[in-house]
Coordinates of C-alpha atoms and ligand atoms in Angstrom, one line a residue:
M1 CA 33.3 -56.9 71.2
E2 CA 33.8 -55.1 68.4
K3 CA 35.6 -57.2 65.1
F4 CA 38.1 -56.2 62.6
Y5 CA 38.7 -58.6 60.0
I6 CA 41.3 -56.4 57.1
T7 CA 43.4 -58.9 54.6
T8 CA 45.9 -57.7 51.7
P9 CA 46.2 -59.7 48.4
I10 CA 48.6 -62.4 48.8
Y11 CA 51.0 -61.8 46.6
Y12 CA 52.6 -64.2 44.0
V13 CA 55.5 -65.6 45.8
N14 CA 57.0 -65.8 43.2
D15 CA 57.8 -61.2 42.9
K16 CA 60.0 -60.0 44.9
P17 CA 58.5 -57.2 47.7
H18 CA 58.6 -54.2 46.4
I19 CA 57.1 -50.4 46.5
G20 CA 54.1 -52.2 45.9
T21 CA 53.7 -54.5 47.9
A22 CA 54.9 -52.5 51.1
Y23 CA 52.7 -49.5 50.8
T24 CA 49.7 -52.8 50.8
T25 CA 50.5 -54.4 53.7
I26 CA 51.5 -51.0 54.7
I27 CA 48.4 -50.3 54.9
A28 CA 46.8 -53.2 56.5
D29 CA 49.2 -53.0 59.3
I30 CA 48.5 -49.2 59.7
F31 CA 44.5 -50.5 60.1
A32 CA 45.2 -53.5 61.7
R33 CA 46.8 -51.6 64.2
W34 CA 44.3 -49.0 64.8
H35 CA 41.7 -50.7 65.5
R36 CA 43.3 -52.8 67.9
L37 CA 44.2 -49.3 69.7
L38 CA 40.1 -49.1 69.5
G39 CA 40.1 -51.9 71.3
E40 CA 38.9 -54.4 69.0
D41 CA 39.6 -58.1 68.0
V42 CA 41.6 -57.8 64.6
F43 CA 42.5 -60.0 62.5
F44 CA 45.1 -59.2 59.7
L45 CA 46.1 -61.7 57.5
T46 CA 49.0 -62.0 54.6
G47 CA 50.6 -64.6 52.1
T48 CA 51.5 -66.5 49.7
D49 CA 49.6 -67.3 46.0
E50 CA 52.5 -70.5 45.4
H51 CA 50.3 -72.1 42.4
G52 CA 50.0 -71.9 38.4
G53 CA 51.9 -72.4 35.8
K54 CA 54.8 -69.8 35.8
I55 CA 55.7 -71.1 39.7
E56 CA 56.4 -74.2 37.7
K57 CA 57.9 -73.2 34.9
S58 CA 60.9 -71.2 36.7
A59 CA 60.6 -74.0 39.4
R60 CA 61.5 -76.6 36.3
D61 CA 64.4 -73.9 34.6
K62 CA 66.1 -73.6 38.8
N63 CA 65.8 -77.4 39.1
K64 CA 63.6 -77.3 41.7
T65 CA 60.8 -78.9 42.6
P66 CA 58.2 -75.8 43.4
L67 CA 57.0 -76.3 45.9
E68 CA 61.5 -75.6 47.5
L69 CA 60.7 -73.0 45.6
V70 CA 58.0 -71.2 47.0
N71 CA 58.9 -72.7 50.1
E72 CA 62.1 -70.6 49.8
N73 CA 60.7 -67.4 48.6
S74 CA 57.9 -67.5 51.0
Q75 CA 59.8 -66.4 53.6
K76 CA 61.6 -63.8 51.7
Y77 CA 57.9 -62.0 52.7
K78 CA 57.3 -62.3 56.2
A79 CA 61.0 -61.7 55.9
V80 CA 60.7 -58.1 54.8
W81 CA 57.3 -57.8 56.6
E82 CA 59.1 -58.1 59.9
K83 CA 61.5 -55.9 59.1
L84 CA 58.9 -53.5 58.5
N85 CA 57.6 -54.1 61.5
I86 CA 54.7 -56.1 60.0
S87 CA 51.9 -57.0 62.4
Y88 CA 50.8 -59.4 60.7
D89 CA 48.4 -62.5 62.6
K90 CA 48.0 -65.3 59.8
F91 CA 50.4 -65.7 57.2
I92 CA 48.8 -67.6 54.6
R93 CA 50.1 -70.0 52.1
T94 CA 48.2 -72.1 49.4
T95 CA 49.7 -74.7 49.4
D96 CA 49.2 -75.2 52.9
P97 CA 46.9 -78.8 53.0
L98 CA 44.4 -76.8 54.8
H99 CA 44.1 -74.1 51.6
E100 CA 43.6 -77.2 50.2
A101 CA 41.0 -79.4 51.0
A102 CA 38.7 -75.6 52.2
V103 CA 39.3 -75.0 48.4
Q104 CA 37.0 -78.4 47.2
K105 CA 35.1 -78.4 49.6
F106 CA 34.0 -74.2 48.4
I107 CA 33.2 -76.1 44.3
K108 CA 31.2 -79.2 45.7
K109 CA 29.2 -76.1 47.6
V110 CA 29.0 -73.7 44.3
W111 CA 29.1 -77.2 42.0
D112 CA 25.9 -78.3 44.0
G113 CA 24.2 -75.1 44.1
G114 CA 24.1 -75.3 40.1
D115 CA 27.0 -73.0 39.3
I116 CA 29.5 -74.6 37.9
Y117 CA 28.9 -76.1 33.8
K118 CA 31.5 -78.0 31.5
G119 CA 32.5 -76.2 27.9
E120 CA 35.2 -74.5 26.1
Y121 CA 37.8 -72.4 26.7
E122 CA 39.0 -70.4 24.1
G123 CA 41.2 -67.5 23.1
F124 CA 44.8 -66.6 24.2
Y125 CA 47.1 -67.0 27.2
C126 CA 50.0 -65.2 28.2
L127 CA 52.3 -67.7 30.1
P128 CA 54.0 -64.6 31.6
D129 CA 50.6 -63.3 34.1
E130 CA 49.0 -67.0 33.5
R131 CA 45.9 -64.6 32.0
Y132 CA 43.3 -65.5 29.7
V133 CA 43.5 -62.7 27.2
T134 CA 39.5 -62.5 24.5
E135 CA 40.6 -61.8 20.8
N136 CA 39.5 -58.5 21.2
E137 CA 41.7 -57.7 23.9
L138 CA 44.7 -58.4 22.4
V139 CA 47.1 -55.5 21.2
D140 CA 49.3 -55.9 17.8
G141 CA 48.1 -59.5 18.7
K142 CA 50.2 -59.4 22.2
C143 CA 48.9 -59.4 25.7
P144 CA 47.6 -55.9 26.8
D145 CA 49.0 -56.1 29.8
C146 CA 52.3 -57.3 29.2
G147 CA 53.1 -56.7 25.9
R148 CA 54.0 -60.2 24.9
E149 CA 54.0 -62.6 23.3
V150 CA 50.3 -65.1 23.9
Q151 CA 49.3 -68.5 22.9
K152 CA 46.2 -69.2 21.4
I153 CA 44.7 -71.9 23.2
K154 CA 41.3 -73.6 22.7
E155 CA 40.8 -76.9 25.6
E156 CA 37.8 -78.4 27.8
A157 CA 37.0 -76.1 31.0
Y158 CA 34.6 -76.0 33.8
F159 CA 32.8 -72.2 33.6
F160 CA 31.5 -71.0 36.9
R161 CA 28.5 -68.5 36.4
L162 CA 29.6 -65.9 36.9
S163 CA 26.3 -63.9 34.3
R164 CA 23.8 -65.2 36.8
Y165 CA 25.2 -62.8 40.1
K166 CA 25.4 -59.7 37.9
D167 CA 22.6 -57.8 39.2
A168 CA 23.9 -59.0 42.8
I169 CA 27.2 -57.2 42.0
I170 CA 25.9 -53.8 41.1
K171 CA 23.6 -53.7 43.6
I172 CA 26.3 -54.5 46.5
I173 CA 28.9 -52.1 45.0
E174 CA 26.3 -49.3 44.1
N175 CA 25.4 -49.7 48.2
G176 CA 29.4 -48.6 48.9
L177 CA 31.1 -51.6 48.6
I178 CA 34.2 -50.1 46.7
I179 CA 36.2 -47.3 48.3
P180 CA 37.1 -45.3 46.3
K181 CA 34.0 -44.0 44.3
K182 CA 36.2 -43.8 41.5
N183 CA 37.0 -46.8 41.0
A184 CA 33.7 -48.3 41.8
N185 CA 32.3 -45.7 38.9
E186 CA 34.8 -47.8 36.5
I187 CA 33.6 -51.3 37.5
L188 CA 29.5 -50.3 37.3
S189 CA 31.2 -48.9 33.9
R190 CA 32.2 -52.2 32.6
L191 CA 29.6 -54.1 34.7
K192 CA 27.3 -52.6 31.5
G193 CA 28.6 -54.5 29.0
E194 CA 27.2 -58.7 29.0
L195 CA 29.2 -60.4 32.2
K196 CA 30.5 -63.6 30.3
D197 CA 31.4 -67.0 33.1
L198 CA 33.9 -67.9 33.9
D199 CA 36.5 -69.8 33.5
I200 CA 38.1 -71.7 36.4
T201 CA 40.0 -74.7 35.2
R202 CA 42.4 -76.1 33.3
K203 CA 43.8 -78.9 32.0
S204 CA 47.7 -77.3 30.8
V205 CA 48.6 -76.5 34.6
S206 CA 49.6 -79.4 37.4
W207 CA 50.6 -76.8 39.8
G208 CA 47.9 -76.3 41.0
I209 CA 45.0 -77.9 42.8
K210 CA 42.6 -80.1 41.8
F211 CA 39.0 -80.0 40.4
P212 CA 37.2 -82.1 43.0
F213 CA 35.1 -83.6 40.0
D214 CA 37.2 -84.3 37.6
E215 CA 41.1 -85.0 38.5
S216 CA 42.5 -83.9 35.1
H217 CA 41.9 -80.2 35.9
S218 CA 43.5 -77.9 38.5
V219 CA 41.4 -75.1 39.9
Y220 CA 42.2 -71.9 37.9
V221 CA 44.8 -69.5 39.9
W222 CA 42.1 -66.8 40.6
F223 CA 40.1 -69.0 42.6
D224 CA 41.6 -71.2 43.8
A225 CA 43.9 -67.0 45.5
L226 CA 40.3 -65.6 46.2
L227 CA 39.1 -68.4 48.8
N228 CA 42.6 -67.7 51.0
Y229 CA 39.9 -65.2 53.0
L230 CA 37.8 -68.0 53.9
S231 CA 40.4 -70.6 54.2
A232 CA 42.3 -68.8 56.6
L233 CA 39.4 -68.6 58.9
D234 CA 38.9 -72.7 59.0
W235 CA 36.6 -71.5 57.0
P236 CA 33.5 -73.6 57.4
D237 CA 33.3 -74.6 60.6
G238 CA 36.3 -73.1 62.1
K239 CA 35.6 -69.8 65.4
L240 CA 37.5 -67.8 63.2
F241 CA 35.5 -67.8 60.1
N242 CA 32.4 -67.5 63.2
E243 CA 33.4 -65.1 64.6
F244 CA 35.2 -63.2 61.5
W245 CA 33.9 -63.0 58.7
P246 CA 32.8 -61.2 56.4
A247 CA 35.8 -59.0 55.8
D248 CA 36.0 -55.4 56.8
I249 CA 38.8 -54.9 54.8
H250 CA 40.4 -56.4 51.3
L251 CA 43.5 -54.4 50.7
V252 CA 43.8 -54.5 46.5
G253 CA 45.5 -52.2 43.8
K254 CA 43.4 -51.2 41.9
D255 CA 44.5 -53.2 39.2
I256 CA 42.7 -56.1 41.4
A257 CA 40.1 -54.3 41.6
W258 CA 37.4 -56.6 39.4
F259 CA 38.9 -60.1 40.8
H260 CA 38.1 -58.3 44.5
S261 CA 34.1 -56.7 44.1
V262 CA 32.9 -58.7 41.0
I263 CA 34.4 -62.3 40.5
W264 CA 34.8 -62.6 44.5
P265 CA 31.1 -61.4 45.9
A266 CA 30.0 -63.7 43.2
M267 CA 31.6 -66.5 43.9
L268 CA 30.8 -66.3 47.8
L269 CA 27.0 -65.1 47.1
S270 CA 26.6 -68.7 44.7
A271 CA 28.6 -70.4 48.4
G272 CA 26.0 -69.1 50.4
L273 CA 28.3 -66.7 51.8
E274 CA 27.7 -62.7 53.0
P275 CA 30.3 -60.4 50.6
P276 CA 32.9 -58.7 51.5
K277 CA 32.3 -55.2 53.7
R278 CA 34.3 -53.1 51.6
V279 CA 37.2 -53.5 49.3
M280 CA 39.8 -50.3 49.0
A281 CA 41.2 -50.1 45.8
H282 CA 45.3 -48.3 46.4
G283 CA 46.7 -45.7 43.8
W284 CA 50.4 -46.7 42.9
W285 CA 53.6 -46.0 43.0
T286 CA 56.2 -44.5 40.3
V287 CA 60.0 -44.2 40.9
D288 CA 62.0 -40.9 40.1
G289 CA 58.9 -40.3 37.2
K290 CA 59.6 -43.1 35.3
K291 CA 57.2 -46.7 36.3
M292 CA 59.4 -48.8 37.6
S293 CA 60.7 -51.9 36.2
K294 CA 63.2 -54.7 36.3
S295 CA 64.8 -52.8 32.8
I296 CA 65.3 -49.4 34.1
G297 CA 67.0 -50.9 37.2
N298 CA 64.3 -48.8 39.4
V299 CA 63.1 -51.0 41.9
V300 CA 62.5 -49.9 45.0
D301 CA 64.0 -52.3 47.7
P302 CA 62.0 -51.9 50.8
V303 CA 64.2 -53.3 53.0
E304 CA 67.0 -51.1 51.4
M305 CA 65.0 -48.6 52.6
A306 CA 64.5 -49.7 56.1
E307 CA 67.6 -50.0 56.5
K308 CA 68.6 -47.0 55.5
Y309 CA 66.1 -44.7 56.4
G310 CA 64.4 -46.9 59.6
A311 CA 61.2 -48.8 58.6
D312 CA 59.2 -46.0 60.6
A313 CA 60.3 -43.1 58.3
F314 CA 59.8 -45.0 55.2
R315 CA 56.3 -45.9 56.1
Y316 CA 55.6 -42.3 57.1
F317 CA 57.1 -41.4 53.9
L318 CA 54.5 -44.1 51.8
I319 CA 51.5 -43.0 54.0
R320 CA 52.2 -38.7 54.2
E321 CA 53.9 -38.3 50.0
K322 CA 50.8 -38.6 47.9
P323 CA 46.7 -39.2 49.2
T324 CA 46.1 -42.4 49.1
W325 CA 44.0 -43.0 46.1
D326 CA 46.2 -41.1 44.1
D327 CA 48.7 -42.5 42.2
G328 CA 52.1 -40.9 43.5
D329 CA 56.1 -41.1 43.2
F330 CA 58.5 -42.0 45.2
S331 CA 62.1 -40.9 45.1
E332 CA 64.6 -41.3 48.1
S333 CA 65.2 -36.8 48.0
A334 CA 62.1 -37.1 48.5
L335 CA 61.9 -39.4 51.3
K336 CA 65.2 -38.0 52.9
S337 CA 62.9 -34.6 52.7
R338 CA 59.9 -35.4 55.0
I339 CA 63.0 -36.9 56.9
N340 CA 64.4 -33.5 57.5
G341 CA 61.4 -31.5 57.6
E342 CA 58.9 -32.8 59.1
L343 CA 60.3 -36.1 61.4
M344 CA 63.2 -34.1 62.3
S345 CA 62.6 -30.6 62.4
D346 CA 58.9 -30.9 63.7
L347 CA 58.8 -34.5 66.1
S348 CA 61.9 -35.2 66.8
N349 CA 63.2 -31.2 67.5
L350 CA 59.9 -30.9 69.4
I351 CA 60.3 -33.4 72.2
A352 CA 64.4 -33.2 72.4
R353 CA 63.2 -28.9 73.1
V354 CA 59.9 -30.3 75.8
L355 CA 62.4 -32.8 76.7
T356 CA 65.5 -31.1 78.0
I357 CA 63.8 -28.4 79.9
A358 CA 61.7 -31.0 81.5
E359 CA 63.9 -33.1 83.2
K360 CA 65.6 -30.1 84.7
F361 CA 62.6 -28.9 86.8
S362 CA 62.1 -30.7 89.6
G363 CA 58.8 -28.8 90.1
K364 CA 54.9 -30.5 90.3
I365 CA 54.1 -30.5 86.6
E366 CA 50.2 -29.2 86.5
G367 CA 48.1 -26.9 83.9
N368 CA 45.0 -26.0 82.8
K369 CA 44.4 -28.9 79.6
E370 CA 44.4 -25.4 77.7
L371 CA 46.2 -27.6 74.6
E372 CA 43.3 -30.5 74.5
G373 CA 42.1 -30.4 71.9
F374 CA 45.2 -30.6 69.9
I375 CA 43.8 -33.2 67.4
D376 CA 40.6 -33.3 67.1
K377 CA 39.0 -37.5 67.7
N378 CA 36.5 -38.1 66.1
K379 CA 38.1 -36.3 63.1
L380 CA 40.6 -38.4 63.1
A381 CA 38.2 -41.5 63.6
E382 CA 36.2 -41.0 61.0
F383 CA 39.2 -40.6 58.7
F384 CA 40.1 -43.6 59.5
D385 CA 36.4 -44.8 58.3
N386 CA 36.9 -43.6 55.5
C387 CA 39.9 -45.1 54.6
D388 CA 41.7 -42.0 54.1
L389 CA 44.9 -42.6 55.8
Y390 CA 47.2 -39.6 54.8
S391 CA 44.6 -37.3 55.9
A392 CA 44.4 -39.1 59.5
L393 CA 48.6 -38.6 59.6
N394 CA 48.2 -34.5 58.1
L395 CA 46.5 -34.8 60.7
V396 CA 48.3 -35.8 63.7
F397 CA 51.3 -33.2 62.1
D398 CA 48.8 -30.4 61.9
G399 CA 48.7 -31.4 66.2
I400 CA 52.6 -32.0 66.1
R401 CA 52.6 -28.8 64.7
R402 CA 50.7 -26.7 66.8
I403 CA 52.8 -28.1 69.9
N404 CA 55.3 -26.2 68.4
K405 CA 53.9 -23.1 67.7
Y406 CA 52.8 -23.1 71.6
V407 CA 56.0 -23.7 73.1
N408 CA 57.6 -21.0 70.1
D409 CA 55.0 -19.1 71.3
K410 CA 55.0 -19.4 75.4
E411 CA 59.2 -19.1 74.8
P412 CA 58.7 -21.3 78.0
W413 CA 63.4 -21.4 79.0
K414 CA 61.9 -18.2 80.0
L415 CA 59.7 -18.6 82.6
K416 CA 60.0 -20.4 85.9
D417 CA 57.4 -21.7 88.4
G418 CA 54.2 -22.2 88.0
E419 CA 54.1 -20.8 84.6
L420 CA 56.5 -22.7 83.4
S421 CA 54.9 -26.4 84.8
N422 CA 51.9 -25.1 83.0
V423 CA 53.6 -24.9 80.3
L424 CA 55.6 -28.1 80.7
Y425 CA 52.2 -29.9 81.2
N426 CA 50.4 -29.3 78.2
A427 CA 53.4 -30.3 76.3
L428 CA 54.4 -32.6 78.0
E429 CA 51.0 -34.2 77.7
A430 CA 49.9 -33.1 73.8
I431 CA 53.1 -35.2 72.6
R432 CA 52.2 -38.3 75.2
I433 CA 49.1 -37.9 73.1
T434 CA 50.4 -37.5 70.0
A435 CA 52.5 -41.2 70.7
I436 CA 49.1 -43.1 70.6
F437 CA 47.9 -41.3 67.1
L438 CA 51.3 -41.7 66.4
K439 CA 51.4 -45.8 67.2
P440 CA 49.5 -47.2 64.0
F441 CA 51.0 -44.9 61.3
M442 CA 54.7 -45.5 63.2
P443 CA 55.0 -48.0 66.4
S444 CA 59.2 -48.0 67.4
T445 CA 58.8 -44.0 66.6
A446 CA 55.7 -43.8 69.3
E447 CA 56.8 -46.9 71.8
K448 CA 60.3 -44.6 71.9
I449 CA 58.6 -41.3 72.6
E450 CA 56.5 -43.3 75.8
E451 CA 59.8 -45.0 76.9
K452 CA 60.7 -41.4 76.9
L453 CA 57.5 -39.7 78.9
N454 CA 58.3 -43.0 80.7
V455 CA 54.7 -44.1 80.5
K456 CA 53.2 -47.4 78.7
Y457 CA 50.8 -49.2 77.0
Q458 CA 48.8 -46.4 75.7
T459 CA 45.6 -46.9 74.4
I460 CA 43.1 -45.1 72.3
P461 CA 40.7 -43.8 76.1
D462 CA 43.9 -42.8 77.1
A463 CA 44.5 -40.1 75.0
D464 CA 42.9 -37.2 76.8
F465 CA 44.2 -35.1 78.7
K466 CA 45.2 -36.4 82.5
E467 CA 47.4 -35.7 85.0
F468 CA 51.0 -36.1 84.4
T469 CA 53.4 -37.4 86.7
S470 CA 55.7 -39.1 85.2
R471 CA 59.7 -38.5 84.9
V472 CA 61.0 -37.7 81.7
H473 CA 64.1 -38.7 80.3
R474 CA 65.3 -36.6 77.3
G475 CA 68.1 -39.4 75.6
E476 CA 68.8 -39.2 71.7
N477 CA 67.2 -37.6 69.3
L478 CA 64.1 -39.2 67.5
F479 CA 65.5 -38.3 64.2
N480 CA 68.2 -36.9 63.1
R481 CA 69.3 -34.5 60.3
L482 CA 70.0 -36.1 56.9
V483 CA 72.5 -35.0 54.6
Ligands
ZN1 ZN1 51.6 -60.7 29.7

């Protein structure tokens, strides 16, 4: 059986889930559902990143222990994913003792290979970002990422010989590790410069995994976090690891593509492991034309959107509104017009119209398969293989518009007997197949369509024109017009 292992980044437990994290997780969920429909063995991993000085500080501010804080906050992520119908197989937390043990084992392996040495880190540190900043990265003496004050630090640290893997990494990226190409090119051009070794421990942070060779150091949060992709599979001896490694897709926002496509493969090579097959970097969202920020007050709460418009409509919008790689803008008015236009007029009305007639028709439903191929199955699979969910979803909705045109042209309300049976057959079979292709994107809508058609558990092999024998039930509209 084919296997498919997909991951989201583990989210920083101190942040609130927002449209960006929801977008990444929804994309991962769509892939996972698609590959399950193909009959593959799927492992979909998400989770939370729970160590570091920032958490220690924020727990102190709230009069809590770090563990209390991360226990509470990781639950919030789980609750949001439930609302958005995210079908993950495992939720990993970096405070899980099994993860901590795996990190220490991994470090021993890299140490034994001679890739860790003691040195001195000198530079700047942005506490809120937990990011080391070099002198020439400073912007007006401040953090280049957030513009806040940085602290000057000089401390003993252990380093990972990242530089040793430069040529190997370039080769892996040239062989197609990163999707899309524009991000691959950005990273390749950065790799033309010097690739410095990476400090992987910190002395001043106590809320972290102890460095096994020197307990006065904690493992740098990034090194710790990346290893979740292995520890979740019970590396090194787990059955899951044997089956699922290497990862098929690591999903990332483009800001962390460097960590996943340079540092992470180097770590794996150092430990004698295969690098991931693909790292997919997606674009970002602005909100009402502005960068999302707490101070503007335009942070989109995915739970609020799901409660107001339904999880499926929100999922649909995020995939439909912009090409997967590009940046795009979120607004509630755009979301509403997609619901009124495509979900209500194209999808919901079509099904209501066809089922109203079909419910009253008492003859045998059979016909000539003239709508066969209304959605090109191979093309759809190709879009998924190229990680182009935007085009995949558009292809499905082009198919829905073809059914609409067919029904409008044939005017079944004027037909009867054999002619009517033929039009109903074609429309109903096309709708049944549409439900299968909608499953990854809009799982509960797809399920509702299946209920109306009285069919169940359909997968990709069912997506061909067959006999139509079930009794249909029109029921309620899938979507209603919003004002
Ligand atoms: Zn910063």
